[in-house]
PDB file of C-alpha atoms in Angstrom:
ATOM      1  CA  UNK L   1      -1.023  47.928  -6.116  1.00 52.00           C
ATOM      2  CA  UNK L   2      -0.292  49.804  -9.251  1.00 64.00           C
ATOM      3  CA  UNK L   3      -1.327  48.485 -12.706  1.00 61.00           C
ATOM      4  CA  UNK L   4      -3.980  46.146 -11.442  1.00 70.00           C
ATOM      5  CA  UNK L   5      -7.697  46.154 -11.497  1.00 67.00           C
ATOM      6  CA  UNK L   6     -10.174  44.085  -9.411  1.00 71.00           C
ATOM      7  CA  UNK L   7     -13.557  43.479 -10.723  1.00 67.00           C
ATOM      8  CA  UNK L   8     -16.407  43.151  -8.385  1.00 70.00           C
ATOM      9  CA  UNK L   9     -20.195  42.892  -8.915  1.00 75.00           C
ATOM     10  CA  UNK L  10     -23.231  40.748  -8.551  1.00 76.00           C
ATOM     11  CA  UNK L  11     -24.188  37.424 -10.183  1.00 80.00           C
ATOM     12  CA  UNK L  12     -27.720  37.093 -11.680  1.00 83.00           C
ATOM     13  CA  UNK L  13     -29.081  33.639 -12.211  1.00 83.00           C
ATOM     14  CA  UNK L  14     -31.434  34.033 -15.084  1.00 83.00           C
ATOM     15  CA  UNK L  15     -32.640  30.453 -14.897  1.00 84.00           C
ATOM     16  CA  UNK L  16     -32.413  30.006 -18.691  1.00 89.00           C
ATOM     17  CA  UNK L  17     -30.187  30.858 -21.700  1.00 94.00           C
ATOM     18  CA  UNK L  18     -30.037  34.609 -22.150  1.00 93.00           C
ATOM     19  CA  UNK L  19     -31.105  36.040 -25.549  1.00 93.00           C
ATOM     20  CA  UNK L  20     -30.736  39.681 -25.057  1.00 93.00           C
ATOM     21  CA  UNK L  21     -29.851  42.239 -22.502  1.00 93.00           C
ATOM     22  CA  UNK L  22     -30.259  46.068 -22.351  1.00 92.00           C
ATOM     23  CA  UNK L  23     -29.688  48.856 -19.719  1.00 90.00           C
ATOM     24  CA  UNK L  24     -32.331  51.196 -18.999  1.00 85.00           C
ATOM     25  CA  UNK L  25     -31.319  53.949 -16.612  1.00 83.00           C
ATOM     26  CA  UNK L  26     -30.532  52.100 -13.352  1.00 86.00           C
ATOM     27  CA  UNK L  27     -32.050  48.765 -14.427  1.00 90.00           C
ATOM     28  CA  UNK L  28     -30.921  45.694 -16.517  1.00 91.00           C
ATOM     29  CA  UNK L  29     -33.576  43.943 -18.721  1.00 93.00           C
ATOM     30  CA  UNK L  30     -32.882  40.448 -19.551  1.00 94.00           C
ATOM     31  CA  UNK L  31     -34.637  38.246 -22.055  1.00 94.00           C
ATOM     32  CA  UNK L  32     -34.361  34.545 -21.871  1.00 94.00           C
ATOM     33  CA  UNK L  33     -35.236  31.559 -24.095  1.00 94.00           C
ATOM     34  CA  UNK L  34     -38.262  30.667 -21.985  1.00 94.00           C
ATOM     35  CA  UNK L  35     -40.152  33.752 -23.219  1.00 94.00           C
ATOM     36  CA  UNK L  36     -39.477  35.609 -20.093  1.00 94.00           C
ATOM     37  CA  UNK L  37     -38.559  39.352 -19.808  1.00 94.00           C
ATOM     38  CA  UNK L  38     -37.001  40.105 -16.474  1.00 93.00           C
ATOM     39  CA  UNK L  39     -35.884  43.466 -14.870  1.00 92.00           C
ATOM     40  CA  UNK L  40     -32.982  43.587 -12.388  1.00 92.00           C
ATOM     41  CA  UNK L  41     -31.822  46.443 -10.108  1.00 89.00           C
ATOM     42  CA  UNK L  42     -28.204  47.480  -9.832  1.00 84.00           C
ATOM     43  CA  UNK L  43     -27.900  45.090  -6.876  1.00 86.00           C
ATOM     44  CA  UNK L  44     -29.087  42.135  -8.889  1.00 86.00           C
ATOM     45  CA  UNK L  45     -32.627  41.954  -7.415  1.00 91.00           C
ATOM     46  CA  UNK L  46     -35.403  40.980  -9.822  1.00 92.00           C
ATOM     47  CA  UNK L  47     -37.915  43.946  -9.705  1.00 92.00           C
ATOM     48  CA  UNK L  48     -40.428  42.654 -12.481  1.00 92.00           C
ATOM     49  CA  UNK L  49     -41.018  39.801 -14.875  1.00 93.00           C
ATOM     50  CA  UNK L  50     -43.197  39.547 -18.002  1.00 93.00           C
ATOM     51  CA  UNK L  51     -44.088  36.228 -19.653  1.00 94.00           C
ATOM     52  CA  UNK L  52     -44.574  36.820 -23.490  1.00 93.00           C
ATOM     53  CA  UNK L  53     -46.626  34.751 -25.808  1.00 91.00           C
ATOM     54  CA  UNK L  54     -43.991  34.345 -28.496  1.00 92.00           C
ATOM     55  CA  UNK L  55     -40.029  33.790 -28.610  1.00 93.00           C
ATOM     56  CA  UNK L  56     -38.070  37.058 -28.001  1.00 94.00           C
ATOM     57  CA  UNK L  57     -35.767  37.809 -30.939  1.00 94.00           C
ATOM     58  CA  UNK L  58     -34.074  41.144 -29.987  1.00 94.00           C
ATOM     59  CA  UNK L  59     -34.660  43.972 -27.387  1.00 94.00           C
ATOM     60  CA  UNK L  60     -33.451  47.526 -27.193  1.00 94.00           C
ATOM     61  CA  UNK L  61     -33.961  50.554 -24.920  1.00 91.00           C
ATOM     62  CA  UNK L  62     -35.014  53.741 -26.467  1.00 85.00           C
ATOM     63  CA  UNK L  63     -33.741  56.917 -24.873  1.00 79.00           C
ATOM     64  CA  UNK L  64     -36.391  59.210 -26.286  1.00 68.00           C
ATOM     65  CA  UNK L  65     -35.388  62.936 -26.567  1.00 61.00           C
ATOM     66  CA  UNK L  66     -37.940  65.614 -26.028  1.00 60.00           C
ATOM     67  CA  UNK L  67     -40.381  63.857 -23.856  1.00 57.00           C
ATOM     68  CA  UNK L  68     -41.026  63.456 -20.085  1.00 63.00           C
ATOM     69  CA  UNK L  69     -40.708  59.676 -20.592  1.00 60.00           C
ATOM     70  CA  UNK L  70     -36.987  59.207 -20.931  1.00 69.00           C
ATOM     71  CA  UNK L  71     -36.867  55.407 -21.828  1.00 81.00           C
ATOM     72  CA  UNK L  72     -39.081  52.968 -23.491  1.00 86.00           C
ATOM     73  CA  UNK L  73     -38.268  49.278 -24.001  1.00 91.00           C
ATOM     74  CA  UNK L  74     -38.739  47.771 -27.413  1.00 93.00           C
ATOM     75  CA  UNK L  75     -39.027  43.950 -27.752  1.00 95.00           C
ATOM     76  CA  UNK L  76     -39.214  42.018 -31.030  1.00 94.00           C
ATOM     77  CA  UNK L  77     -41.025  38.699 -31.086  1.00 94.00           C
ATOM     78  CA  UNK L  78     -40.745  35.846 -33.550  1.00 91.00           C
ATOM     79  CA  UNK L  79     -44.172  36.515 -34.698  1.00 91.00           C
ATOM     80  CA  UNK L  80     -43.087  39.793 -36.265  1.00 90.00           C
ATOM     81  CA  UNK L  81     -44.712  41.768 -33.543  1.00 93.00           C
ATOM     82  CA  UNK L  82     -42.676  44.612 -31.929  1.00 93.00           C
ATOM     83  CA  UNK L  83     -43.916  45.638 -28.463  1.00 94.00           C
ATOM     84  CA  UNK L  84     -43.180  48.892 -26.732  1.00 91.00           C
ATOM     85  CA  UNK L  85     -43.124  49.040 -22.903  1.00 90.00           C
ATOM     86  CA  UNK L  86     -43.086  51.807 -20.551  1.00 85.00           C
ATOM     87  CA  UNK L  87     -42.552  50.940 -16.930  1.00 80.00           C
ATOM     88  CA  UNK L  88     -43.284  47.239 -17.533  1.00 84.00           C
ATOM     89  CA  UNK L  89     -46.639  48.013 -19.075  1.00 89.00           C
ATOM     90  CA  UNK L  90     -47.448  47.444 -22.674  1.00 90.00           C
ATOM     91  CA  UNK L  91     -47.611  50.965 -24.284  1.00 86.00           C
ATOM     92  CA  UNK L  92     -47.863  50.155 -27.976  1.00 88.00           C
ATOM     93  CA  UNK L  93     -47.332  47.426 -30.461  1.00 91.00           C
ATOM     94  CA  UNK L  94     -46.965  46.948 -34.307  1.00 92.00           C
ATOM     95  CA  UNK L  95     -46.377  44.348 -36.728  1.00 92.00           C
ATOM     96  CA  UNK L  96     -43.709  44.089 -39.556  1.00 90.00           C
ATOM     97  CA  UNK L  97     -44.007  41.864 -42.562  1.00 85.00           C
ATOM     98  CA  UNK L  98     -40.713  39.974 -42.401  1.00 85.00           C
ATOM     99  CA  UNK L  99     -39.011  38.273 -39.438  1.00 87.00           C
ATOM    100  CA  UNK L 100     -36.837  40.580 -37.286  1.00 91.00           C
ATOM    101  CA  UNK L 101     -33.277  39.735 -36.962  1.00 91.00           C
ATOM    102  CA  UNK L 102     -32.118  42.778 -35.097  1.00 92.00           C
ATOM    103  CA  UNK L 103     -33.054  46.362 -34.295  1.00 93.00           C
ATOM    104  CA  UNK L 104     -31.067  49.535 -33.407  1.00 91.00           C
ATOM    105  CA  UNK L 105     -32.431  53.029 -32.396  1.00 89.00           C
ATOM    106  CA  UNK L 106     -30.700  56.340 -32.707  1.00 85.00           C
ATOM    107  CA  UNK L 107     -30.068  59.215 -35.035  1.00 84.00           C
ATOM    108  CA  UNK L 108     -30.505  58.678 -38.721  1.00 85.00           C
ATOM    109  CA  UNK L 109     -29.869  61.706 -40.834  1.00 85.00           C
ATOM    110  CA  UNK L 110     -31.644  64.684 -39.363  1.00 84.00           C
ATOM    111  CA  UNK L 111     -34.171  62.541 -37.325  1.00 81.00           C
ATOM    112  CA  UNK L 112     -33.351  61.983 -33.693  1.00 79.00           C
ATOM    113  CA  UNK L 113     -35.523  59.145 -32.832  1.00 82.00           C
ATOM    114  CA  UNK L 114     -35.252  56.651 -35.699  1.00 87.00           C
ATOM    115  CA  UNK L 115     -35.603  52.745 -35.492  1.00 89.00           C
ATOM    116  CA  UNK L 116     -33.889  50.532 -38.056  1.00 91.00           C
ATOM    117  CA  UNK L 117     -34.994  46.854 -38.177  1.00 92.00           C
ATOM    118  CA  UNK L 118     -32.905  44.332 -39.858  1.00 92.00           C
ATOM    119  CA  UNK L 119     -34.622  41.428 -41.558  1.00 89.00           C
ATOM    120  CA  UNK L 120     -33.128  38.265 -43.175  1.00 79.00           C
ATOM    121  CA  UNK L 121     -31.806  38.478 -46.767  1.00 80.00           C
ATOM    122  CA  UNK L 122     -30.461  41.940 -46.486  1.00 82.00           C
ATOM    123  CA  UNK L 123     -33.615  43.969 -46.130  1.00 89.00           C
ATOM    124  CA  UNK L 124     -34.097  46.938 -43.751  1.00 90.00           C
ATOM    125  CA  UNK L 125     -37.217  48.728 -42.447  1.00 89.00           C
ATOM    126  CA  UNK L 126     -36.803  52.287 -41.181  1.00 90.00           C
ATOM    127  CA  UNK L 127     -39.452  53.767 -38.623  1.00 89.00           C
ATOM    128  CA  UNK L 128     -39.170  57.270 -37.473  1.00 85.00           C
ATOM    129  CA  UNK L 129     -40.840  58.390 -34.307  1.00 80.00           C
ATOM    130  CA  UNK L 130     -43.006  61.495 -34.904  1.00 75.00           C
ATOM    131  CA  UNK L 131     -41.452  64.717 -33.238  1.00 68.00           C
ATOM    132  CA  UNK L 132     -44.678  65.427 -31.629  1.00 66.00           C
ATOM    133  CA  UNK L 133     -45.594  61.963 -30.492  1.00 65.00           C
ATOM    134  CA  UNK L 134     -47.352  61.833 -27.086  1.00 61.00           C
ATOM    135  CA  UNK L 135     -45.168  59.432 -25.120  1.00 64.00           C
ATOM    136  CA  UNK L 136     -46.713  60.352 -21.731  1.00 63.00           C
ATOM    137  CA  UNK L 137     -50.293  59.589 -22.963  1.00 60.00           C
ATOM    138  CA  UNK L 138     -52.028  56.310 -23.118  1.00 51.00           C
ATOM    139  CA  UNK L 139     -50.915  54.906 -26.482  1.00 47.00           C
ATOM    140  CA  UNK L 140     -49.286  55.892 -29.923  1.00 52.00           C
ATOM    141  CA  UNK L 141     -51.116  55.929 -33.248  1.00 46.00           C
ATOM    142  CA  UNK L 142     -49.703  53.516 -35.800  1.00 43.00           C
TER     143      UNK L 142
END
């Protein structure tokens, strides 16, 4: 039939209201209101689950250039803590002074790996990943 499209796919029951989602290579990360962070495969099968201590505010996937590690998962918590995960394991964390409303990662000016954190009342925080950061080691320095 010409001019029609049929959508097919899988249905994922998250079990609670979804706060944020991000795609990481062939996986879908889903954050829910019950402080759960779940990873699903392309077929909709849950591959891993993390229970966090605080409410999840936002979540993004960092496609890091110039490193063997191609993706990192960044999760912002209501306490102001921002956690970085690599393969479902906590890799690094840091705190920001003000509550996080949203985060975005990408190119800013001449820097390829820049994180912009939006806070309430119009303030922004910029974090730039060092070009020589060892993302394949055990952790990052703050």
